[in-house]
Amino acid sequence: MAIFLAIAAITALSVYVIESNSRVRQQAQMTQYAQSIATALDRGGTSFSSYLRAGAALFSSFDQVTPELFRQFGAELRLDVEYQGAEGIGWIEVVEPGDIDAYLARTRAAQPGFAGIRPEPASSGQGIAPVTYFAPDTVRNRRALGYDMASEPVRAAALEEARRTVRPTASGRVVLAQEGAGDAPGLVIFMPVYKAVGNERRLSGFVYSPFNAGRFLDSAIDLAEPNENGVRLYDGEADAANLLVARGFDNARAAKVELPVTIANRQLLLVVETAAPRTLAPLSMATLLFGFAVASLLMLLARLLTQQAFEDQRRLAFFEEQHSIRNSLTRELNHRVKNTLANVLSILSLTRRRATDLDDFANSLEGRIRALSATHDLLTNSDWGTIPMRAVIEAEMQHFRAARERPVTLEGPIVELAPNDALSFGLAIHELATNAAKFGSLSVPGGTVLIRWNTVSDDLAEVEWSESGGPPVAETRSRGFGIELIEKIVAHELRQPVELVFEREGVRCLMRVPIRRLSQFRMRETDVAN
């Protein structure tokens, strides 16, 4: 066995080292790939930021940006927009509320095909920032003309940040106006343009460039030599709501490399992932097979000893399981016995103080112990699980109901009680019934008791005991043991107040009983202080 274990250990260690090296090499390749894509993304963003800065510097020197000036600017840049993943470059004019009509007239005169501003400017007195020109002039790009960039919160926030920092600023995740009815995500880079008016600089508009996130990432992947790795680009944290574009797969078991990328003052997150290998590397498989062949030869010699060891282990596990079960049962029995003894001691103490002679003491004690015993029988039959409230009441009232025809009426839905709550509730019913049999409605013919209950919440039931047809109840009376047991012991055990009223027509008691799930009093795995 020592030789077998040594060979197995060496084989396992060799496979572990080979697999670890393979994972390290894979991680290094993914990191290099991620850095290549990040560099390409940064280069594209930086290039267009430079174009936007150049446009801002040019336009700031003119009082008005005309279509001819903008077309000349776009032609001289000679942008390879498909390579960079951008749609092109556009001009956004900042229009004050009172200048909207003049802006529309001037723009339509210069561009007869200009449809108008969308969405329709609100009557709130705020300015607008419509796209006025865009290059290159394509059918797709014409969809952006007239779109009010200030009407959408994400773009408006980016405009404000660019105005505040006076540098190229990228927006968050948006759907470009060029997409029309599509929903492909993208982002927009804005650069503010200021012109001198007297001794101050006034914002006249923005030069901007929209990026389709998919084409932007694809152009970077093409420069980084595409492979089978998955690539994801997020606007901020790696969350589904922030996903700009995904290329590849999404596997929870995949190895991942996360790399932050800054595009025009906007923090993006690049995630490169690869599928977790389902099999070992070829060298690991060869090592494993060789070790298995050598170990198999030794297994022929060690078979009998191994079988005996397995049998001993199974027997030991069985004995440990039985021992654990006995310990659990002992702890549970100890807990329940302590609870029962505590109830008995409380009953014994209060009965002794209230008894007038030995016979009174014995009779009172016997009745209360029988009440506990009746509820214990119900709990035993239910394997100390939950028991119906109706069953507890019927068990405690069976002698009184049998003595005369239907003196007790029960009304209420099905409510299940926990063991300890059932014991305390049974004691309360017993005391109320004993009091009714001695002094109340069950002590004379024609007297009745109505026990009605309902659920006031998912974890609480309300029970009402109401007597009628009995002797008039005295206005003043001494407090007996039954009253103290109900108001003190039962209320304490149930952790709910008990309302006991001695009205002239009969006794009325209102109590609340907890409704607990089975999991709240399952068998204890450790000793619990009571």
Coordinates of C-alpha atoms in Angstrom, one line a residue:
M1 CA 0.0 0.0 0.0
A2 CA 2.9 2.4 0.7
I3 CA 4.3 1.9 -2.8
F4 CA 0.8 2.3 -4.3
L5 CA 0.2 5.5 -2.4
A6 CA 3.6 6.8 -3.3
I7 CA 3.0 6.2 -7.0
A8 CA -0.5 7.7 -6.8
A9 CA 0.8 10.8 -5.0
I10 CA 3.6 11.3 -7.5
T11 CA 1.2 10.9 -10.4
A12 CA -1.3 13.3 -8.8
L13 CA 1.4 15.9 -8.1
S14 CA 2.7 15.6 -11.6
V15 CA -0.7 16.1 -13.1
Y16 CA -1.3 19.1 -10.8
V17 CA 1.9 20.7 -11.8
I18 CA 1.3 20.2 -15.5
E19 CA -2.3 21.6 -15.2
S20 CA -1.1 24.6 -13.1
N21 CA 1.5 25.5 -15.7
S22 CA -1.2 25.1 -18.4
R23 CA -3.5 27.5 -16.5
V24 CA -0.8 30.0 -15.9
R25 CA 0.2 30.0 -19.5
Q26 CA -3.5 30.3 -20.5
Q27 CA -3.9 33.3 -18.1
A28 CA -0.8 35.0 -19.5
Q29 CA -2.1 34.6 -23.1
M30 CA -5.5 36.0 -22.1
T31 CA -3.9 38.9 -20.3
Q32 CA -1.8 39.7 -23.4
Y33 CA -4.8 39.4 -25.6
A34 CA -6.9 41.7 -23.4
Q35 CA -4.1 44.3 -23.3
S36 CA -3.9 44.2 -27.1
I37 CA -7.6 44.9 -27.4
A38 CA -7.5 47.5 -24.7
T39 CA -4.6 49.3 -26.6
A40 CA -6.6 49.2 -29.8
L41 CA -9.7 50.6 -28.1
D42 CA -7.7 53.3 -26.4
R43 CA -6.0 54.2 -29.7
G44 CA -9.3 54.5 -31.5
G45 CA -10.8 56.7 -28.7
T46 CA -7.7 58.8 -28.5
S47 CA -7.6 59.3 -32.3
F48 CA -11.2 60.5 -32.5
S49 CA -10.6 62.7 -29.4
S50 CA -7.8 64.4 -31.3
Y51 CA -10.1 64.9 -34.3
L52 CA -12.7 66.4 -32.0
R53 CA -10.2 68.7 -30.4
A54 CA -9.1 69.9 -33.8
G55 CA -12.7 70.5 -34.9
A56 CA -13.4 72.4 -31.7
A57 CA -10.3 74.6 -32.2
L58 CA -11.3 75.3 -35.8
F59 CA -15.0 76.1 -35.2
S60 CA -14.2 78.3 -32.2
S61 CA -12.6 80.8 -34.6
F62 CA -15.8 81.2 -36.7
D63 CA -18.9 83.1 -35.7
Q64 CA -21.1 80.5 -37.5
V65 CA -20.4 76.9 -38.5
T66 CA -21.7 76.6 -42.1
P67 CA -22.4 73.4 -44.1
E68 CA -19.5 74.3 -46.4
L69 CA -17.1 74.8 -43.5
F70 CA -18.1 71.5 -41.9
R71 CA -17.9 69.5 -45.2
Q72 CA -14.4 70.9 -45.8
F73 CA -13.4 70.0 -42.2
G74 CA -14.7 66.4 -42.7
A75 CA -13.0 66.0 -46.1
E76 CA -9.6 67.2 -44.8
L77 CA -9.6 64.8 -41.9
R78 CA -9.9 61.8 -44.3
L79 CA -11.4 59.5 -41.6
D80 CA -11.4 55.8 -42.0
V81 CA -14.5 55.5 -39.9
E82 CA -15.1 51.8 -40.6
Y83 CA -11.6 50.9 -39.3
Q84 CA -12.1 52.8 -36.1
G85 CA -15.7 51.6 -35.5
A86 CA -17.1 55.1 -35.4
E87 CA -20.1 56.5 -37.5
G88 CA -18.3 59.8 -38.3
I89 CA -18.2 63.3 -36.9
G90 CA -21.1 65.7 -36.3
W91 CA -21.8 69.2 -35.2
I92 CA -24.3 70.0 -32.4
E93 CA -25.4 73.6 -32.1
V94 CA -26.6 74.9 -28.7
V95 CA -29.9 76.8 -29.3
E96 CA -31.5 79.0 -26.7
P97 CA -35.3 78.7 -26.2
G98 CA -36.1 81.9 -28.0
D99 CA -33.9 81.1 -31.0
I100 CA -35.4 77.8 -32.0
D101 CA -37.5 79.2 -34.9
A102 CA -34.6 81.2 -36.2
Y103 CA -32.4 78.2 -36.0
L104 CA -34.9 76.0 -38.0
A105 CA -35.2 78.7 -40.7
R106 CA -31.5 79.1 -41.0
T107 CA -30.8 75.4 -41.0
R108 CA -33.5 74.5 -43.6
A109 CA -32.3 77.3 -45.9
A110 CA -28.8 75.7 -45.8
Q111 CA -30.0 72.1 -45.8
P112 CA -33.4 71.8 -47.6
G113 CA -33.7 68.2 -46.5
F114 CA -33.5 69.0 -42.8
A115 CA -36.7 67.5 -41.3
G116 CA -36.8 69.3 -38.0
I117 CA -36.0 68.8 -34.3
R118 CA -37.0 65.6 -32.5
P119 CA -38.3 64.9 -30.1
E120 CA -40.4 68.1 -30.2
P121 CA -38.9 70.7 -27.9
A122 CA -40.7 71.0 -24.5
S123 CA -42.4 74.2 -23.5
S124 CA -40.3 74.4 -20.3
G125 CA -38.1 77.2 -21.5
Q126 CA -35.0 75.0 -21.7
G127 CA -32.4 75.1 -24.5
I128 CA -31.9 72.3 -27.0
A129 CA -28.8 70.7 -28.6
P130 CA -29.8 69.3 -32.0
V131 CA -27.5 67.6 -34.5
T132 CA -27.0 70.1 -37.3
Y133 CA -24.4 68.5 -39.6
F134 CA -22.8 65.1 -39.9
A135 CA -20.1 63.6 -42.0
P136 CA -19.9 61.4 -44.0
D137 CA -23.3 62.1 -45.5
T138 CA -25.0 58.7 -45.7
V139 CA -28.6 57.5 -45.5
R140 CA -27.8 56.0 -42.1
N141 CA -26.1 59.1 -40.7
R142 CA -29.0 61.4 -41.9
R143 CA -31.2 59.7 -39.3
A144 CA -29.2 61.6 -36.6
L145 CA -29.9 65.1 -38.1
G146 CA -32.2 67.1 -35.9
Y147 CA -32.0 64.8 -32.9
D148 CA -31.9 66.8 -29.7
M149 CA -29.0 65.4 -27.6
A150 CA -30.2 67.3 -24.5
S151 CA -33.5 65.4 -24.5
E152 CA -32.0 62.1 -23.4
P153 CA -30.6 61.9 -19.8
V154 CA -27.4 59.9 -20.5
R155 CA -26.4 62.1 -23.4
A156 CA -27.4 65.3 -21.5
A157 CA -25.1 64.2 -18.6
A158 CA -22.2 63.7 -21.0
L159 CA -22.8 67.1 -22.6
E160 CA -22.8 68.7 -19.1
E161 CA -19.6 66.9 -18.1
A162 CA -17.9 67.9 -21.4
R163 CA -18.9 71.5 -20.8
R164 CA -17.6 71.4 -17.3
T165 CA -14.2 69.8 -18.0
V166 CA -13.7 71.3 -21.6
R167 CA -12.3 68.1 -22.9
P168 CA -13.6 65.1 -24.9
T169 CA -16.1 63.2 -22.8
A170 CA -17.8 59.9 -23.6
S171 CA -21.4 59.1 -22.7
G172 CA -22.7 56.0 -21.0
R173 CA -24.6 53.2 -22.8
V174 CA -27.1 54.6 -25.4
V175 CA -28.8 53.5 -28.6
L176 CA -27.5 55.7 -31.4
A177 CA -29.9 57.8 -33.5
Q178 CA -28.4 56.2 -36.6
E179 CA -29.9 52.8 -35.5
G180 CA -33.5 53.9 -36.3
A181 CA -35.7 51.1 -35.0
G182 CA -32.7 49.0 -34.0
D183 CA -31.5 48.7 -30.4
A184 CA -27.7 48.1 -30.8
P185 CA -25.9 49.8 -27.9
G186 CA -23.2 52.4 -28.5
L187 CA -21.6 55.5 -26.9
V188 CA -21.0 59.1 -28.0
I189 CA -17.9 61.3 -27.5
F190 CA -18.6 65.1 -27.1
M191 CA -16.1 68.0 -27.3
P192 CA -17.4 71.5 -26.4
V193 CA -16.8 74.5 -28.7
Y194 CA -16.5 78.0 -27.2
K195 CA -16.2 81.3 -29.0
A196 CA -15.2 84.7 -27.6
V197 CA -18.0 87.2 -27.1
G198 CA -16.6 90.4 -25.7
N199 CA -14.5 89.5 -22.7
E200 CA -16.1 86.1 -22.1
R201 CA -16.2 82.7 -23.7
R202 CA -19.7 81.4 -24.7
L203 CA -20.6 77.8 -25.5
S204 CA -21.7 77.7 -29.1
G205 CA -22.0 73.9 -29.6
F206 CA -20.3 70.5 -29.6
V207 CA -18.3 68.5 -32.0
Y208 CA -19.2 64.8 -31.5
S209 CA -18.5 61.3 -32.7
P210 CA -20.9 58.4 -32.2
F211 CA -19.6 54.8 -31.9
N212 CA -21.5 51.6 -32.5
A213 CA -20.2 49.4 -29.7
G214 CA -20.2 46.2 -31.7
R215 CA -18.2 47.6 -34.6
F216 CA -15.9 49.6 -32.3
L217 CA -15.0 46.4 -30.4
D218 CA -14.7 44.3 -33.6
S219 CA -12.2 46.7 -35.1
A220 CA -10.1 46.4 -31.9
I221 CA -10.4 42.6 -32.0
D222 CA -9.3 42.5 -35.7
L223 CA -6.1 44.5 -34.7
A224 CA -5.4 42.1 -31.8
E225 CA -5.5 38.9 -34.0
P226 CA -8.9 37.2 -33.2
N227 CA -9.0 33.9 -31.5
E228 CA -11.5 31.6 -29.7
N229 CA -11.6 33.7 -26.5
G230 CA -14.8 35.5 -25.6
V231 CA -14.7 39.3 -25.3
R232 CA -17.2 41.6 -23.4
L233 CA -17.2 45.3 -23.0
Y234 CA -19.1 46.9 -20.1
D235 CA -19.9 50.6 -19.3
G236 CA -18.6 50.5 -15.8
E237 CA -19.0 47.4 -13.6
A238 CA -19.5 43.9 -15.1
D239 CA -23.2 43.9 -14.8
A240 CA -25.8 42.7 -17.4
A241 CA -27.4 46.2 -17.4
N242 CA -24.1 47.8 -18.3
L243 CA -23.2 45.4 -21.1
L244 CA -22.3 47.2 -24.3
V245 CA -21.3 44.3 -26.5
A246 CA -20.4 40.6 -26.2
R247 CA -18.4 38.5 -28.6
G248 CA -18.1 34.8 -27.8
F249 CA -19.7 33.0 -24.9
D250 CA -20.8 33.5 -21.3
N251 CA -19.8 30.5 -19.1
A252 CA -19.9 30.8 -15.3
R253 CA -16.9 28.3 -15.1
A254 CA -14.8 30.2 -17.7
A255 CA -11.5 31.7 -16.8
K256 CA -11.6 35.5 -17.0
V257 CA -9.4 38.5 -17.2
E258 CA -10.8 42.0 -16.5
L259 CA -9.0 45.1 -17.6
P260 CA -10.2 48.7 -17.2
V261 CA -10.2 50.9 -20.3
T262 CA -10.6 54.7 -20.4
I263 CA -12.3 56.1 -23.5
A264 CA -12.6 59.9 -23.5
N265 CA -12.8 60.3 -19.7
R266 CA -15.2 57.4 -19.5
Q267 CA -14.3 54.2 -17.5
L268 CA -15.1 51.0 -19.4
L269 CA -14.4 47.4 -18.4
L270 CA -13.0 44.9 -20.9
V271 CA -13.5 41.2 -20.0
V272 CA -11.8 38.4 -21.8
E273 CA -12.9 34.9 -21.0
T274 CA -12.1 31.4 -22.2
A275 CA -14.0 28.1 -21.7
A276 CA -12.8 26.0 -18.8
P277 CA -11.2 22.9 -20.3
R278 CA -13.3 19.8 -19.9
T279 CA -10.4 17.4 -20.2
L280 CA -6.8 17.3 -19.0
A281 CA -3.9 18.4 -21.2
P282 CA -2.3 15.7 -23.4
L283 CA 0.8 15.5 -21.2
S284 CA -1.4 15.3 -18.1
M285 CA -3.4 12.4 -19.7
A286 CA -0.2 10.5 -20.6
T287 CA 1.1 10.9 -17.0
L288 CA -2.2 9.9 -15.5
L289 CA -2.4 6.8 -17.7
F290 CA 1.1 5.7 -16.9
G291 CA 0.6 6.1 -13.2
F292 CA -2.7 4.2 -13.4
A293 CA -1.0 1.3 -15.2
V294 CA 1.7 1.0 -12.6
A295 CA -0.8 1.4 -9.7
S296 CA -3.1 -1.2 -11.2
L297 CA -0.4 -3.9 -11.0
L298 CA 0.1 -3.2 -7.3
M299 CA -3.7 -3.2 -6.8
L300 CA -3.8 -6.9 -7.7
L301 CA -1.5 -7.6 -4.7
A302 CA -3.3 -5.2 -2.3
R303 CA -6.9 -6.2 -3.2
L304 CA -7.7 -8.2 -0.2
L305 CA -6.3 -5.7 2.2
T306 CA -8.1 -2.8 0.5
Q307 CA -11.5 -4.7 0.6
Q308 CA -11.0 -5.3 4.3
A309 CA -10.2 -1.7 4.9
F310 CA -13.3 -0.6 3.1
E311 CA -15.5 -2.9 5.1
D312 CA -14.1 -1.6 8.3
Q313 CA -14.6 2.0 7.2
R314 CA -18.3 1.3 6.3
R315 CA -18.9 -0.3 9.7
L316 CA -17.2 2.6 11.5
A317 CA -19.3 5.1 9.6
F318 CA -22.5 3.1 10.5
F319 CA -21.5 3.1 14.2
E320 CA -20.8 6.8 14.2
E321 CA -24.1 7.5 12.5
Q322 CA -26.0 5.4 15.1
H323 CA -24.1 7.2 17.9
S324 CA -25.0 10.6 16.5
I325 CA -28.7 9.6 16.2
R326 CA -28.7 8.4 19.9
N327 CA -27.0 11.6 21.0
S328 CA -29.6 13.7 19.1
L329 CA -32.5 11.7 20.5
T330 CA -31.1 12.0 24.0
R331 CA -30.7 15.8 23.7
E332 CA -34.2 16.1 22.4
L333 CA -35.7 13.9 25.1
N334 CA -33.8 15.8 27.8
H335 CA -35.1 19.1 26.4
R336 CA -38.7 18.0 26.3
V337 CA -38.5 16.3 29.8
K338 CA -37.1 19.5 31.3
N339 CA -39.9 21.5 29.7
T340 CA -42.5 19.1 31.1
L341 CA -41.0 19.0 34.5
A342 CA -40.8 22.8 34.6
N343 CA -44.5 23.0 33.8
V344 CA -45.3 20.4 36.5
L345 CA -43.2 22.2 39.1
S346 CA -45.0 25.5 38.3
I347 CA -48.4 23.8 38.6
L348 CA -47.4 22.0 41.8
S349 CA -46.1 25.1 43.4
L350 CA -49.2 27.2 42.7
T351 CA -51.6 24.4 43.5
R352 CA -50.0 23.9 46.9
R353 CA -50.4 27.6 47.7
R354 CA -54.1 27.7 46.7
A355 CA -55.2 24.3 48.1
T356 CA -57.4 24.4 51.2
D357 CA -56.7 20.8 52.2
L358 CA -55.0 17.6 51.0
D359 CA -57.9 16.3 49.0
D360 CA -58.4 19.7 47.2
F361 CA -54.6 19.7 46.5
A362 CA -54.7 16.1 45.1
N363 CA -57.8 16.6 43.0
S364 CA -56.6 19.9 41.5
L365 CA -53.2 18.5 40.8
E366 CA -54.6 15.3 39.2
G367 CA -56.8 17.3 36.9
R368 CA -54.0 19.5 35.7
I369 CA -51.6 16.6 35.2
R370 CA -54.3 14.8 33.2
A371 CA -54.6 17.9 31.0
L372 CA -50.9 17.8 30.3
S373 CA -51.2 14.0 29.7
A374 CA -54.0 14.4 27.2
T375 CA -52.0 16.9 25.1
H376 CA -48.9 14.7 25.4
D377 CA -50.9 11.8 23.9
L378 CA -51.8 14.0 20.9
L379 CA -48.2 15.1 20.5
T380 CA -47.0 11.5 20.7
N381 CA -49.4 10.4 18.0
S382 CA -48.1 13.2 15.8
D383 CA -44.4 12.3 16.4
W384 CA -44.1 15.6 18.3
G385 CA -44.9 17.6 15.2
T386 CA -47.7 20.1 14.8
I387 CA -51.2 19.2 16.1
P388 CA -54.6 20.9 15.2
M389 CA -55.9 23.4 17.7
R390 CA -59.3 21.7 17.5
A391 CA -57.8 18.4 18.6
V392 CA -56.3 20.0 21.7
I393 CA -59.6 21.7 22.6
E394 CA -61.6 18.4 22.1
A395 CA -59.1 16.4 24.2
E396 CA -59.4 18.8 27.1
M397 CA -63.2 19.2 26.8
Q398 CA -64.2 15.6 26.1
H399 CA -65.4 14.9 29.7
F400 CA -67.5 18.0 29.8
R401 CA -69.0 17.4 26.4
A402 CA -69.9 13.8 27.2
A403 CA -71.6 14.8 30.5
R404 CA -74.5 16.6 28.8
E405 CA -75.6 17.1 25.2
R406 CA -73.6 19.6 23.2
P407 CA -72.8 22.1 26.0
V408 CA -69.7 23.2 24.1
T409 CA -69.5 24.7 20.6
L410 CA -66.3 24.9 18.6
E411 CA -65.9 27.2 15.6
G412 CA -62.7 28.0 13.7
P413 CA -60.4 27.1 10.8
I414 CA -57.6 24.6 10.7
V415 CA -54.7 25.9 12.8
E416 CA -51.6 23.8 13.6
L417 CA -49.8 24.4 17.0
A418 CA -46.2 23.7 17.9
P419 CA -45.6 21.1 20.8
N420 CA -44.8 23.6 23.6
D421 CA -47.5 26.0 22.5
A422 CA -50.0 23.1 22.5
L423 CA -49.1 22.1 26.0
S424 CA -49.6 25.6 27.4
F425 CA -52.8 26.2 25.4
G426 CA -54.2 22.8 26.6
L427 CA -53.6 23.9 30.3
A428 CA -55.4 27.2 29.7
I429 CA -58.5 25.3 28.2
H430 CA -58.5 22.9 31.1
E431 CA -58.5 25.7 33.7
L432 CA -61.3 27.5 31.9
A433 CA -63.3 24.3 31.6
T434 CA -62.7 23.4 35.3
N435 CA -63.8 26.9 36.4
A436 CA -66.9 26.7 34.1
A437 CA -67.8 23.2 35.6
K438 CA -67.4 24.5 39.2
F439 CA -68.8 28.0 39.1
G440 CA -69.8 28.9 35.5
S441 CA -72.1 27.8 32.6
L442 CA -71.2 24.1 32.8
S443 CA -72.3 23.9 36.4
V444 CA -76.0 24.2 35.6
P445 CA -78.3 22.6 33.0
G446 CA -78.7 24.8 29.9
G447 CA -75.4 26.5 30.2
T448 CA -73.2 26.6 27.2
V449 CA -69.6 27.4 26.2
L450 CA -68.6 28.9 22.8
I451 CA -65.0 28.5 21.8
R452 CA -64.2 30.5 18.6
W453 CA -60.8 31.0 17.0
N454 CA -59.4 32.7 13.8
T455 CA -56.1 33.7 12.4
V456 CA -55.1 37.3 12.8
S457 CA -51.8 36.9 10.8
D458 CA -49.7 34.2 9.3
D459 CA -48.0 33.5 12.7
L460 CA -50.8 34.3 15.2
A461 CA -54.2 32.9 16.1
E462 CA -56.8 34.5 18.4
V463 CA -59.0 32.3 20.6
E464 CA -62.2 33.5 22.3
W465 CA -63.8 31.6 25.2
S466 CA -67.3 32.7 25.9
E467 CA -69.8 31.3 28.6
S468 CA -73.5 31.9 28.7
G469 CA -76.6 30.5 30.5
G470 CA -74.7 30.0 33.8
P471 CA -75.1 31.5 37.2
P472 CA -74.5 35.2 37.4
V473 CA -70.9 36.0 38.0
A474 CA -70.1 37.9 41.2
E475 CA -68.7 41.4 40.6
T476 CA -65.9 40.7 43.2
R477 CA -64.2 37.4 43.6
S478 CA -60.9 36.0 44.8
R479 CA -58.1 35.2 42.4
G480 CA -57.7 31.4 42.3
F481 CA -54.9 29.3 40.9
G482 CA -56.6 28.9 37.5
I483 CA -56.6 32.7 37.0
E484 CA -52.9 32.9 38.0
L485 CA -52.0 29.9 35.7
I486 CA -53.8 31.5 32.7
E487 CA -52.6 35.0 33.3
K488 CA -49.0 34.2 34.3
I489 CA -47.8 30.8 33.2
V490 CA -49.8 30.4 30.0
A491 CA -49.2 34.0 29.0
H492 CA -45.5 33.6 29.7
E493 CA -45.2 30.4 27.8
L494 CA -47.2 31.7 24.8
R495 CA -45.4 35.1 24.9
Q496 CA -48.8 36.7 24.3
P497 CA -51.1 38.7 26.7
V498 CA -54.3 37.0 28.0
E499 CA -57.5 39.0 28.5
L500 CA -59.8 37.4 31.2
V501 CA -63.0 39.2 31.9
F502 CA -65.7 38.1 34.5
E503 CA -68.8 39.6 33.0
R504 CA -72.2 39.1 34.8
E505 CA -73.5 36.9 31.9
G506 CA -70.4 34.6 32.0
V507 CA -66.7 34.4 31.8
R508 CA -65.0 35.6 28.6
C509 CA -61.4 34.9 27.9
L510 CA -59.4 36.2 24.9
M511 CA -55.9 34.8 24.2
R512 CA -53.5 34.7 21.3
V513 CA -51.5 31.6 20.4
P514 CA -48.4 31.6 18.1
I515 CA -48.5 29.7 14.8
R516 CA -45.0 28.4 14.1
R517 CA -43.6 26.5 11.2
L518 CA -42.2 23.0 11.7
S519 CA -38.6 24.2 11.0
Q520 CA -38.8 26.5 13.9
F521 CA -38.9 23.7 16.5
R522 CA -37.2 20.8 14.6
M523 CA -35.0 18.3 16.6
R524 CA -32.1 20.2 18.2
E525 CA -28.6 19.3 17.0
T526 CA -27.0 20.9 20.1
D527 CA -28.0 21.5 23.7
V528 CA -30.3 24.5 24.0
A529 CA -30.7 26.3 27.3
N530 CA -34.4 26.4 28.2

